[in-house]
Amino acid sequence: MSAPIRPGLHERFRRGLELSPGRTAVHTDTTALTYQDAHELALTWAGTLLSAAPEPPRAVGVLAAKGTEAYAGMLAALYAGAAVVPLHPGFPAVRTERMLRDAGVSAVVADDQGLAALRALPRDPGVPVLAPGRDAGPLRQLRPSRNLALAEPRPVAGEDVATILFTSGSTGRPKGVPVTHRSTAHYFDVLDRRYDFTPDDVFSQTFDLNFDCALFDLFCAWGAGATVRPVPAHAYRELPGFAKETGMSVWFSTPSAIALLRRMRALAPGALHGLRWSFFAGEALRADDVEDWLRAAPASRVENLYGPTELTVTVTGHRWDPRRSPGRCVNGLVPIGAVHDGHDHLLLGPDGRPVADEGELCVSGPQMTPGYLDPADDAGRFLHHRGRTWYRTGDRVRRLDDGELIYLGRLDSQVQIQGWRVEVAEIEHALRSSGAVEDAVVVAAAGPRGTELYAFYTGDARPAAELAGKLGEVLPHALVPKHFRQVSQFPLNSNRKIDRRALAASAAHGIGVG
């Protein structure tokens, strides 16, 4: 068992520094930073950030692609005792402006793309910008100086905010989620006890840095003195070669990556033989995807992880067992496992009362956020019960007989069709199992006769009557979609999850559906 870590999230990196000072902490297409190099940069940049105002910054935005500015900038923010706010330079200007304001960002670290994004804002953000080696133009520029370097990172308390992440809300505007150092300390202590990462590991990084799962990659790797290797878009075309060349041993992505790699014929038997751990999160994981993945990565252990940002990255995990797990699946989906040590959970029925076996998952424990940046967003998301506060995930789960949980879908994905309560995951599973399609996504949209089901599928185009007939053999008539559309691939959102909203909008407008 590893020794307990100090509360600051950046202490994960410092532990890696002690283990691997001369090893590579992060290796991009253009840059390799050793632990020592990244540490010295972060100390210099942190001191520069602190010199910009009489008061230490509460939050530092990092507006950069995956490069030196992004990784050293995140460390610098943490070293300065501030909350790091990872931002995507490709997001719309209005959205970026709102996130900067809502998070209370008082300084920004930027690269070329980040500077372009700042210049495109409707108004000057009015905060100093650290853009090493670049001209920030009309923006107030901070120039890093070794004379300003800190000797040590500033101390933080457990209740201090380590990072602020933004998640899309039902209102269509981003909701800020503060995550404390205490929450991340508990989270990574759980992971340290669960996994055997070493300095020899090379972690993929498929997630953008504004997505919470990127924290898993970074701080699991850095806590072990290992290397983080961002996966550029072009690498997916020949992932086995990229994985072999980089020595990749730990993979983490959304399940959508499996379908993408399958289409690119990158999952040949043994193609990813160097992987020893494979993690998937962000979407429901299918059993047949796991089996395809394991044929390509036979030496890997596979885990299905689950957790909303509000519960610090992930809060459950199921380790795939080829003998036991297939029989635990529901609608072809892999269990999400049991909640992390130190947490309690309960399931709520439609009437809002606790139920034994199936309902909305609520979790309470040390990984839970203290609340959204805007307290108005807390309404309906937190439950006070048994003298405790619980986060309502909005996810329907079933409790299996061994206590593990299985994800059934979002509460709002369950629709009423002709008086039937319809779970779209059941229809999607039936379509995949029919042998007629490769993959399927079912959405509900308003049609001429009320709410109707629309099925989007990949694979060869098939007559709608054929698909409806196959489903009619296993599903009640009301559960058979009225519309089918073949697509080459499903749209993905910025977090590389299947964009169900885009599909629903397409269905609602009748675009190519019929």
Coordinates of N, CA, C and O in Angstrom, one line a residue, residues 261-344:
L261 N -11.9 2.9 -33.8 CA -10.7 2.0 -34.1 C -11.2 0.7 -34.9 O -10.5 0.3 -35.7
R262 N -12.4 0.2 -34.5 CA -12.9 -0.9 -35.3 C -13.1 -0.6 -36.7 O -12.7 -1.3 -37.6
R263 N -13.7 0.6 -37.0 CA -13.9 1.1 -38.4 C -12.6 1.2 -39.1 O -12.5 1.0 -40.3
M264 N -11.5 1.6 -38.4 CA -10.2 1.8 -39.0 C -9.4 0.5 -39.1 O -8.2 0.5 -39.4
R265 N -10.0 -0.6 -38.7 CA -9.4 -1.9 -38.7 C -8.1 -1.9 -37.8 O -7.1 -2.6 -38.2
A266 N -8.2 -1.2 -36.7 CA -7.0 -1.2 -35.8 C -7.1 -2.1 -34.6 O -6.3 -2.0 -33.7
L267 N -8.1 -3.0 -34.6 CA -8.3 -3.9 -33.5 C -8.0 -5.3 -33.9 O -8.7 -6.3 -33.4
A268 N -7.0 -5.6 -34.7 CA -6.6 -6.9 -35.1 C -6.1 -7.7 -33.9 O -5.6 -7.0 -32.9
P269 N -6.2 -9.0 -33.8 CA -5.8 -9.7 -32.7 C -4.3 -9.4 -32.3 O -3.4 -9.4 -33.1
G270 N -4.1 -9.0 -31.0 CA -2.8 -8.7 -30.6 C -2.2 -7.4 -31.0 O -1.1 -7.1 -30.7
A271 N -3.0 -6.5 -31.7 CA -2.5 -5.3 -32.2 C -2.0 -4.3 -31.1 O -1.1 -3.5 -31.3
L272 N -2.6 -4.4 -29.9 CA -2.3 -3.5 -28.8 C -1.7 -4.3 -27.6 O -2.1 -4.2 -26.5
H273 N -0.8 -5.2 -28.0 CA -0.3 -6.2 -27.0 C 0.5 -5.5 -25.9 O 0.7 -6.2 -24.8
G274 N 0.9 -4.3 -26.0 CA 1.7 -3.6 -25.0 C 0.9 -3.0 -23.9 O 1.5 -2.6 -22.8
L275 N -0.4 -3.0 -24.0 CA -1.3 -2.4 -23.0 C -1.4 -3.3 -21.8 O -1.7 -4.5 -22.0
R276 N -1.3 -2.8 -20.6 CA -1.5 -3.6 -19.4 C -2.8 -3.2 -18.6 O -3.3 -3.9 -17.8
W277 N -3.2 -1.9 -18.9 CA -4.4 -1.4 -18.3 C -5.2 -0.7 -19.4 O -4.6 0.1 -20.2
S278 N -6.5 -0.9 -19.4 CA -7.4 -0.1 -20.3 C -8.6 0.3 -19.6 O -9.3 -0.5 -18.9
F279 N -8.9 1.6 -19.6 CA -10.0 2.2 -18.9 C -11.0 2.9 -19.9 O -10.5 3.5 -20.8
F280 N -12.2 2.8 -19.5 CA -13.3 3.5 -20.4 C -14.2 4.2 -19.4 O -14.6 3.6 -18.4
A281 N -14.7 5.4 -19.8 CA -15.6 6.1 -19.0 C -16.3 7.2 -19.9 O -15.8 7.4 -21.1
G282 N -17.3 7.8 -19.4 CA -18.0 8.9 -20.1 C -19.2 8.5 -20.9 O -20.1 9.3 -21.2
E283 N -19.3 7.2 -21.2 CA -20.5 6.6 -21.9 C -20.7 5.2 -21.4 O -19.8 4.6 -20.8
A284 N -21.8 4.7 -21.7 CA -22.1 3.2 -21.3 C -21.1 2.4 -22.2 O -20.9 2.6 -23.4
L285 N -20.5 1.4 -21.5 CA -19.6 0.5 -22.2 C -20.3 -0.8 -22.5 O -20.9 -1.4 -21.7
R286 N -20.2 -1.2 -23.8 CA -20.8 -2.5 -24.2 C -19.9 -3.7 -24.1 O -18.7 -3.6 -24.3
A287 N -20.5 -4.8 -23.8 CA -19.8 -6.0 -23.6 C -19.0 -6.5 -24.8 O -17.9 -6.9 -24.8
D288 N -19.7 -6.3 -26.0 CA -19.1 -6.8 -27.2 C -17.9 -5.9 -27.6 O -16.9 -6.3 -28.2
D289 N -17.9 -4.6 -27.2 CA -16.8 -3.7 -27.4 C -15.6 -4.2 -26.5 O -14.4 -4.1 -26.9
V290 N -15.9 -4.6 -25.3 CA -14.8 -5.1 -24.4 C -14.2 -6.3 -25.0 O -12.9 -6.4 -25.0
E291 N -15.0 -7.2 -25.5 CA -14.4 -8.4 -26.1 C -13.6 -8.1 -27.3 O -12.5 -8.7 -27.5
D292 N -14.0 -7.2 -28.2 CA -13.2 -6.8 -29.3 C -11.9 -6.2 -28.9 O -10.8 -6.4 -29.4
W293 N -12.0 -5.3 -27.8 CA -10.8 -4.6 -27.3 C -9.8 -5.6 -26.8 O -8.6 -5.5 -27.0
L294 N -10.3 -6.6 -26.0 CA -9.4 -7.6 -25.4 C -8.7 -8.5 -26.4 O -7.6 -9.0 -26.2
R295 N -9.4 -8.7 -27.6 CA -8.7 -9.5 -28.6 C -7.5 -8.7 -29.1 O -6.4 -9.3 -29.5
A296 N -7.6 -7.4 -29.2 CA -6.5 -6.5 -29.6 C -5.5 -6.3 -28.5 O -4.3 -6.1 -28.8
A297 N -5.9 -6.3 -27.3 CA -5.0 -6.0 -26.1 C -5.2 -7.2 -25.1 O -5.7 -7.0 -24.0
P298 N -4.7 -8.4 -25.5 CA -5.0 -9.5 -24.6 C -4.3 -9.5 -23.3 O -4.7 -10.2 -22.3
A299 N -3.2 -8.7 -23.1 CA -2.5 -8.6 -21.8 C -3.1 -7.5 -20.9 O -2.6 -7.3 -19.8
S300 N -4.1 -6.9 -21.4 CA -4.6 -5.7 -20.6 C -5.8 -6.1 -19.7 O -6.6 -7.0 -20.0
R301 N -5.8 -5.5 -18.5 CA -7.0 -5.5 -17.7 C -7.9 -4.4 -18.0 O -7.4 -3.3 -18.2
V302 N -9.2 -4.6 -18.1 CA -10.1 -3.6 -18.6 C -11.0 -3.2 -17.4 O -11.5 -4.1 -16.7
E303 N -11.2 -1.9 -17.2 CA -12.1 -1.4 -16.2 C -13.1 -0.4 -16.8 O -12.7 0.4 -17.7
N304 N -14.4 -0.6 -16.4 CA -15.4 0.4 -16.8 C -15.6 1.3 -15.6 O -16.0 0.9 -14.5
L305 N -15.3 2.6 -15.8 CA -15.3 3.6 -14.8 C -16.5 4.5 -15.0 O -17.0 4.8 -16.1
Y306 N -17.1 5.0 -13.9 CA -18.2 5.9 -13.9 C -18.1 7.0 -12.9 O -17.7 6.8 -11.8
G307 N -18.6 8.2 -13.3 CA -18.7 9.3 -12.3 C -18.9 10.6 -13.0 O -18.2 10.9 -14.0
P308 N -19.8 11.4 -12.5 CA -20.0 12.8 -13.0 C -18.9 13.7 -12.4 O -18.2 13.4 -11.4
T309 N -18.6 14.8 -13.1 CA -17.6 15.7 -12.6 C -17.9 16.1 -11.1 O -16.9 16.3 -10.4
E310 N -19.1 16.2 -10.8 CA -19.5 16.6 -9.4 C -19.0 15.7 -8.3 O -19.0 16.0 -7.2
L311 N -18.6 14.5 -8.7 CA -18.1 13.5 -7.8 C -16.6 13.2 -8.0 O -16.1 12.1 -7.7
T312 N -15.9 14.1 -8.6 CA -14.5 14.1 -8.8 C -14.1 12.9 -9.7 O -13.6 11.8 -9.3
V313 N -14.3 13.1 -11.0 CA -13.8 12.3 -12.1 C -14.6 11.0 -12.2 O -15.4 10.8 -13.1
T314 N -14.3 10.0 -11.4 CA -15.0 8.8 -11.3 C -15.2 8.3 -9.9 O -14.3 8.6 -9.0
V315 N -16.3 7.6 -9.7 CA -16.6 7.2 -8.3 C -17.0 5.7 -8.2 O -17.3 5.3 -7.1
T316 N -17.0 5.0 -9.3 CA -17.2 3.6 -9.3 C -16.3 2.9 -10.3 O -15.7 3.6 -11.2
G317 N -16.1 1.6 -10.2 CA -15.3 0.9 -11.2 C -15.6 -0.6 -11.2 O -15.8 -1.2 -10.1
H318 N -15.8 -1.1 -12.4 CA -16.0 -2.6 -12.6 C -14.8 -3.1 -13.4 O -14.6 -2.7 -14.5
R319 N -14.1 -4.1 -12.8 CA -13.0 -4.8 -13.5 C -13.6 -6.0 -14.3 O -14.2 -6.9 -13.7
W320 N -13.4 -6.0 -15.6 CA -14.0 -7.0 -16.4 C -13.3 -8.4 -16.1 O -12.1 -8.5 -16.1
D321 N -14.2 -9.4 -15.9 CA -13.8 -10.7 -15.7 C -14.4 -11.6 -16.8 O -15.7 -11.7 -16.8
P322 N -13.7 -12.1 -17.7 CA -14.3 -12.9 -18.9 C -15.2 -14.0 -18.5 O -16.1 -14.3 -19.2
R323 N -15.0 -14.5 -17.3 CA -15.9 -15.6 -16.8 C -17.2 -15.1 -16.1 O -18.2 -15.7 -16.3
R324 N -17.0 -14.0 -15.4 CA -18.1 -13.5 -14.6 C -18.9 -12.4 -15.2 O -20.1 -12.3 -15.1
S325 N -18.2 -11.4 -15.8 CA -18.8 -10.2 -16.2 C -19.9 -10.3 -17.3 O -20.9 -9.6 -17.2
P326 N -19.7 -11.2 -18.3 CA -20.8 -11.2 -19.4 C -22.2 -11.5 -18.8 O -23.2 -11.0 -19.3
G327 N -22.2 -12.4 -17.8 CA -23.5 -12.7 -17.2 C -24.1 -11.6 -16.3 O -25.3 -11.7 -15.9
R328 N -23.3 -10.6 -16.0 CA -23.8 -9.5 -15.2 C -24.3 -8.3 -16.1 O -24.8 -7.3 -15.5
C329 N -24.1 -8.4 -17.4 CA -24.5 -7.3 -18.2 C -26.0 -7.2 -18.4 O -26.7 -8.2 -18.3
V330 N -26.5 -6.0 -18.6 CA -27.9 -5.7 -18.8 C -28.0 -4.9 -20.1 O -27.3 -3.9 -20.3
N331 N -28.9 -5.4 -21.0 CA -29.0 -4.7 -22.4 C -27.6 -4.6 -23.0 O -27.3 -3.7 -23.8
G332 N -26.8 -5.6 -22.8 CA -25.4 -5.6 -23.4 C -24.5 -4.6 -22.8 O -23.3 -4.5 -23.3
L333 N -24.8 -4.0 -21.7 CA -24.0 -3.0 -21.1 C -23.2 -3.5 -19.8 O -23.8 -4.3 -19.1
V334 N -22.0 -3.1 -19.7 CA -21.1 -3.6 -18.6 C -21.5 -2.9 -17.3 O -21.7 -1.7 -17.3
P335 N -21.5 -3.6 -16.2 CA -21.7 -3.0 -14.9 C -20.7 -1.8 -14.6 O -19.6 -1.8 -15.2
I336 N -21.1 -0.9 -13.8 CA -20.2 0.2 -13.5 C -19.5 0.0 -12.1 O -18.6 0.7 -11.7
G337 N -19.9 -1.1 -11.4 CA -19.2 -1.5 -10.2 C -19.7 -0.9 -8.9 O -20.9 -0.4 -8.9
A338 N -18.9 -0.9 -7.9 CA -19.3 -0.4 -6.6 C -18.7 1.0 -6.3 O -17.7 1.3 -6.9
V339 N -19.4 1.8 -5.5 CA -18.9 3.1 -5.2 C -17.6 3.0 -4.4 O -17.4 2.1 -3.7
H340 N -16.8 4.0 -4.5 CA -15.5 4.1 -3.9 C -15.6 4.0 -2.4 O -16.6 4.5 -1.8
D341 N -14.6 3.4 -1.7 CA -14.5 3.4 -0.3 C -14.7 4.8 0.3 O -14.3 5.8 -0.3
G342 N -15.4 4.8 1.4 CA -15.7 6.1 2.1 C -16.9 6.8 1.6 O -17.3 7.9 2.1
H343 N -17.7 6.2 0.6 CA -18.9 6.8 0.1 C -20.1 5.9 0.4 O -20.0 4.7 0.5
D344 N -21.2 6.6 0.5 CA -22.5 5.9 0.5 C -23.3 6.2 -0.7 O -23.1 7.3 -1.3

